[in-house]
């Protein structure tokens, strides 16, 4: 929640002084534990902007993708362990989930570099037919991945409490995971798959004009200020 609040304030607040105020309020409201992991979120922003710029060559991208993939394989099948990945790890005071900040930052950096590298390599690939089953499957999954990200943990916690099952039984665990996935897909039909109706609703509630209402932006003009 707090990272999204910081993102909203930083993006939608216009004046630099108020942007800084939002950042200070974020730290004041969250203490020191949550900001410790903020660099991982920033890495995602860096990866997004780097991929959009297209400045990474296919050669550099292939090196980044290969090296980071090798890192993942060593972690999964080699002798290296990181807390929360191969070895069992539980949040402990005083940092709780931020207690593994060093391996989390390392993992975040590797993931960022892998995304940037794979994007640079894949730009030269021929796009599959949009009507193919593979393309439809990718679009289906992509259109629901944010719902999976947002809903999976609370749903799993609820199911773990509401449904007694043997955590050591692979079949029972698999069935619970399938149930959780089914709930996520159902919720996505009313949330992520209804982005435009929700967007129109909040625009009306916040009285934010659309591009059609204010007209195209002229060169050198400033963005319209939303009315309140």
Coordinates of C-alpha atoms in Angstrom, one line a residue:
X1 CA 0.0 0.0 0.0
X2 CA 2.7 2.5 1.0
X3 CA 4.7 2.2 -2.2
X4 CA 1.5 2.9 -4.2
X5 CA 0.7 5.9 -2.0
X6 CA 4.2 7.2 -2.6
X7 CA 3.9 6.6 -6.3
X8 CA 0.6 8.4 -6.5
X9 CA 1.9 11.4 -4.6
X10 CA 5.1 11.6 -6.6
X11 CA 3.3 11.3 -10.0
X12 CA 0.2 13.4 -9.4
X13 CA 1.6 16.1 -7.2
X14 CA 2.9 18.9 -9.5
X15 CA 5.2 21.1 -7.4
X16 CA 8.7 19.8 -6.4
X17 CA 8.3 21.1 -2.8
X18 CA 5.1 19.0 -2.4
X19 CA 6.8 16.0 -4.0
X20 CA 9.5 16.2 -1.3
X21 CA 6.8 16.6 1.3
X22 CA 5.1 13.4 0.1
X23 CA 8.5 11.6 0.4
X24 CA 9.0 12.9 4.0
X25 CA 5.5 11.9 5.0
X26 CA 6.1 8.4 3.5
X27 CA 9.2 7.9 5.7
X28 CA 7.4 9.4 8.7
X29 CA 4.4 7.1 8.3
X30 CA 6.3 3.9 7.6
X31 CA 9.4 4.2 9.8
X32 CA 12.6 2.7 8.6
X33 CA 11.6 -0.9 7.7
X34 CA 9.5 -0.3 4.6
X35 CA 11.8 2.3 3.0
X36 CA 14.7 -0.2 3.3
X37 CA 13.1 -2.2 0.5
X38 CA 12.1 0.9 -1.6
X39 CA 15.2 0.5 -3.9
X40 CA 13.7 -2.7 -5.2
X41 CA 10.6 -0.8 -6.4
X42 CA 12.9 1.9 -7.9
X43 CA 14.7 -0.9 -9.8
X44 CA 11.4 -1.7 -11.4
X45 CA 11.1 1.9 -12.6
X46 CA 14.6 1.9 -13.9
X47 CA 14.0 -1.4 -15.8
X48 CA 10.8 0.0 -17.3
X49 CA 12.4 3.2 -18.5
X50 CA 15.5 1.5 -19.8
X51 CA 13.4 -1.0 -21.8
X52 CA 11.3 1.9 -23.3
X53 CA 14.4 3.8 -24.3
X54 CA 15.7 0.9 -26.4
X55 CA 19.3 1.9 -25.7
X56 CA 20.6 -1.5 -24.7
X57 CA 22.0 -3.4 -27.7
X58 CA 21.2 -7.0 -28.4
X59 CA 24.8 -8.0 -27.6
X60 CA 24.8 -6.4 -24.2
X61 CA 21.2 -7.7 -23.6
X62 CA 22.3 -11.3 -24.4
X63 CA 25.1 -11.0 -21.9
X64 CA 22.9 -9.7 -19.2
X65 CA 20.1 -12.3 -19.9
X66 CA 22.6 -15.2 -19.9
X67 CA 24.5 -14.2 -16.8
X68 CA 21.4 -13.5 -14.7
X69 CA 19.8 -16.7 -15.9
X70 CA 22.9 -18.5 -14.8
X71 CA 22.6 -16.9 -11.4
X72 CA 19.1 -18.1 -11.1
X73 CA 20.1 -21.7 -12.0
X74 CA 22.9 -21.7 -9.5
X75 CA 20.5 -20.5 -6.8
X76 CA 17.9 -23.1 -7.6
X77 CA 20.2 -26.1 -8.3
X78 CA 23.6 -25.2 -7.0
X79 CA 25.0 -24.8 -3.6
X80 CA 24.2 -21.1 -3.0
X81 CA 21.3 -20.2 -0.7
X82 CA 19.5 -17.0 -0.1
X83 CA 17.1 -16.4 2.8
X84 CA 13.5 -17.0 1.6
X85 CA 14.5 -18.8 -1.6
X86 CA 16.1 -22.2 -0.9
X87 CA 16.5 -22.1 2.8
X88 CA 13.6 -21.7 5.2
X89 CA 13.2 -18.2 6.5
X90 CA 10.7 -16.5 8.8
X91 CA 10.3 -12.8 9.6
X92 CA 12.0 -11.9 12.8
X93 CA 12.0 -8.7 14.9
X94 CA 13.0 -5.9 14.7
X95 CA 13.1 -5.7 10.9
X96 CA 10.6 -8.5 10.1
X97 CA 10.2 -8.8 6.3
X98 CA 13.0 -6.2 5.8
X99 CA 15.3 -8.5 7.7
X100 CA 16.5 -10.1 4.5
X101 CA 17.1 -6.7 2.8
X102 CA 20.6 -7.5 1.5
X103 CA 19.6 -10.7 -0.4
X104 CA 16.4 -9.0 -1.5
X105 CA 18.3 -6.1 -3.0
X106 CA 20.7 -8.5 -4.7
X107 CA 17.8 -10.5 -6.1
X108 CA 16.0 -7.4 -7.2
X109 CA 19.1 -6.2 -9.0
X110 CA 19.5 -9.5 -10.8
X111 CA 15.8 -9.5 -11.8
X112 CA 16.1 -6.0 -13.1
X113 CA 19.1 -6.8 -15.2
X114 CA 17.5 -9.9 -16.6
X115 CA 14.4 -8.0 -17.7
X116 CA 16.5 -5.3 -19.4
X117 CA 18.7 -8.0 -21.1
X118 CA 15.8 -10.1 -22.2
X119 CA 13.9 -7.1 -23.6
X120 CA 17.0 -6.0 -25.6
X121 CA 17.4 -9.6 -27.1
X122 CA 13.7 -10.1 -27.8
X123 CA 13.3 -6.9 -29.8
X124 CA 14.9 -8.7 -32.7
X125 CA 12.5 -11.6 -32.5
X126 CA 9.6 -12.0 -34.8
X127 CA 6.3 -11.5 -33.1
X128 CA 4.0 -14.5 -33.1
X129 CA 0.7 -14.4 -34.9
X130 CA -1.8 -12.5 -32.7
X131 CA -4.4 -15.1 -33.5
X132 CA -2.3 -18.0 -32.4
X133 CA -3.1 -19.9 -29.2
X134 CA 0.2 -18.9 -27.8
X135 CA -0.5 -15.2 -28.2
X136 CA -4.0 -15.6 -26.8
X137 CA -2.6 -17.4 -23.7
X138 CA 0.0 -14.6 -23.2
X139 CA -2.7 -11.9 -23.4
X140 CA -5.0 -13.8 -21.1
X141 CA -2.2 -14.2 -18.4
X142 CA -1.0 -10.6 -18.9
X143 CA -4.5 -9.3 -18.4
X144 CA -4.7 -10.9 -15.0
X145 CA -1.2 -10.8 -13.6
X146 CA -1.8 -7.6 -11.6
X147 CA -4.8 -9.3 -9.9
X148 CA -2.6 -12.3 -9.1
X149 CA 0.0 -9.9 -7.6
X150 CA -2.6 -8.0 -5.5
X151 CA -4.9 -10.8 -4.3
X152 CA -2.8 -14.0 -4.0
X153 CA -1.5 -13.4 -0.5
X154 CA -4.7 -12.4 1.3
X155 CA -6.6 -15.2 -0.4
X156 CA -4.0 -17.8 0.6
X157 CA -4.0 -16.5 4.2
X158 CA -7.8 -16.8 4.2
X159 CA -7.8 -20.3 2.8
X160 CA -5.2 -21.4 5.2
X161 CA -7.4 -20.4 8.0
X162 CA -10.8 -21.3 6.6
X163 CA -9.9 -24.7 5.1
X164 CA -8.1 -27.2 7.3
X165 CA -5.6 -29.1 5.2
X166 CA -2.3 -30.9 5.6
X167 CA 0.5 -28.5 4.7
X168 CA 2.9 -31.5 4.1
X169 CA 0.5 -33.2 1.6
X170 CA 1.4 -32.1 -1.9
X171 CA -2.0 -33.0 -3.3
X172 CA -3.9 -31.0 -0.7
X173 CA -1.6 -28.0 -1.1
X174 CA -2.0 -28.2 -4.9
X175 CA -5.8 -28.2 -4.6
X176 CA -5.7 -25.1 -2.3
X177 CA -3.4 -23.3 -4.7
X178 CA -5.8 -24.1 -7.6
X179 CA -8.7 -22.8 -5.5
X180 CA -6.8 -19.6 -4.8
X181 CA -6.0 -19.2 -8.5
X182 CA -9.6 -19.7 -9.3
X183 CA -10.7 -17.0 -6.9
X184 CA -8.0 -14.6 -8.3
X185 CA -9.3 -15.2 -11.8
X186 CA -12.9 -14.6 -10.7
X187 CA -11.9 -11.3 -9.0
X188 CA -10.0 -10.2 -12.0
X189 CA -13.2 -10.2 -14.1
X190 CA -14.6 -7.4 -11.9
X191 CA -11.3 -5.5 -11.3
X192 CA -8.5 -5.7 -13.8
X193 CA -10.8 -6.7 -16.7
X194 CA -13.0 -3.7 -15.9
X195 CA -10.3 -1.0 -15.9
X196 CA -12.1 1.4 -18.3
X197 CA -15.4 1.5 -16.4
X198 CA -13.5 2.0 -13.1
X199 CA -11.4 4.7 -14.7
X200 CA -14.5 6.5 -16.0
X201 CA -16.1 6.3 -12.5
X202 CA -13.1 7.8 -10.7
X203 CA -12.7 10.5 -13.3
X204 CA -16.3 11.5 -12.7
X205 CA -15.8 11.4 -8.9
X206 CA -12.6 13.4 -9.0
X207 CA -13.8 15.6 -11.9
X208 CA -10.7 14.9 -14.0
X209 CA -11.2 15.9 -17.6
X210 CA -10.5 13.4 -20.4
X211 CA -8.4 14.2 -23.5
X212 CA -11.5 14.4 -25.5
X213 CA -13.0 17.0 -23.2
X214 CA -9.9 19.3 -23.1
X215 CA -8.8 18.7 -26.6
X216 CA -5.3 17.7 -27.9
X217 CA -2.3 19.2 -26.1
X218 CA -0.6 22.0 -28.1
X219 CA 3.2 22.3 -28.3
X220 CA 4.5 24.3 -25.4
X221 CA 1.2 24.2 -23.5
X222 CA 0.9 22.9 -19.9
X223 CA -1.3 20.1 -18.8
X224 CA -4.8 21.1 -17.6
X225 CA -5.2 21.4 -13.9
X226 CA -8.0 19.1 -12.6
X227 CA -10.9 21.0 -11.1
X228 CA -11.9 20.3 -7.5

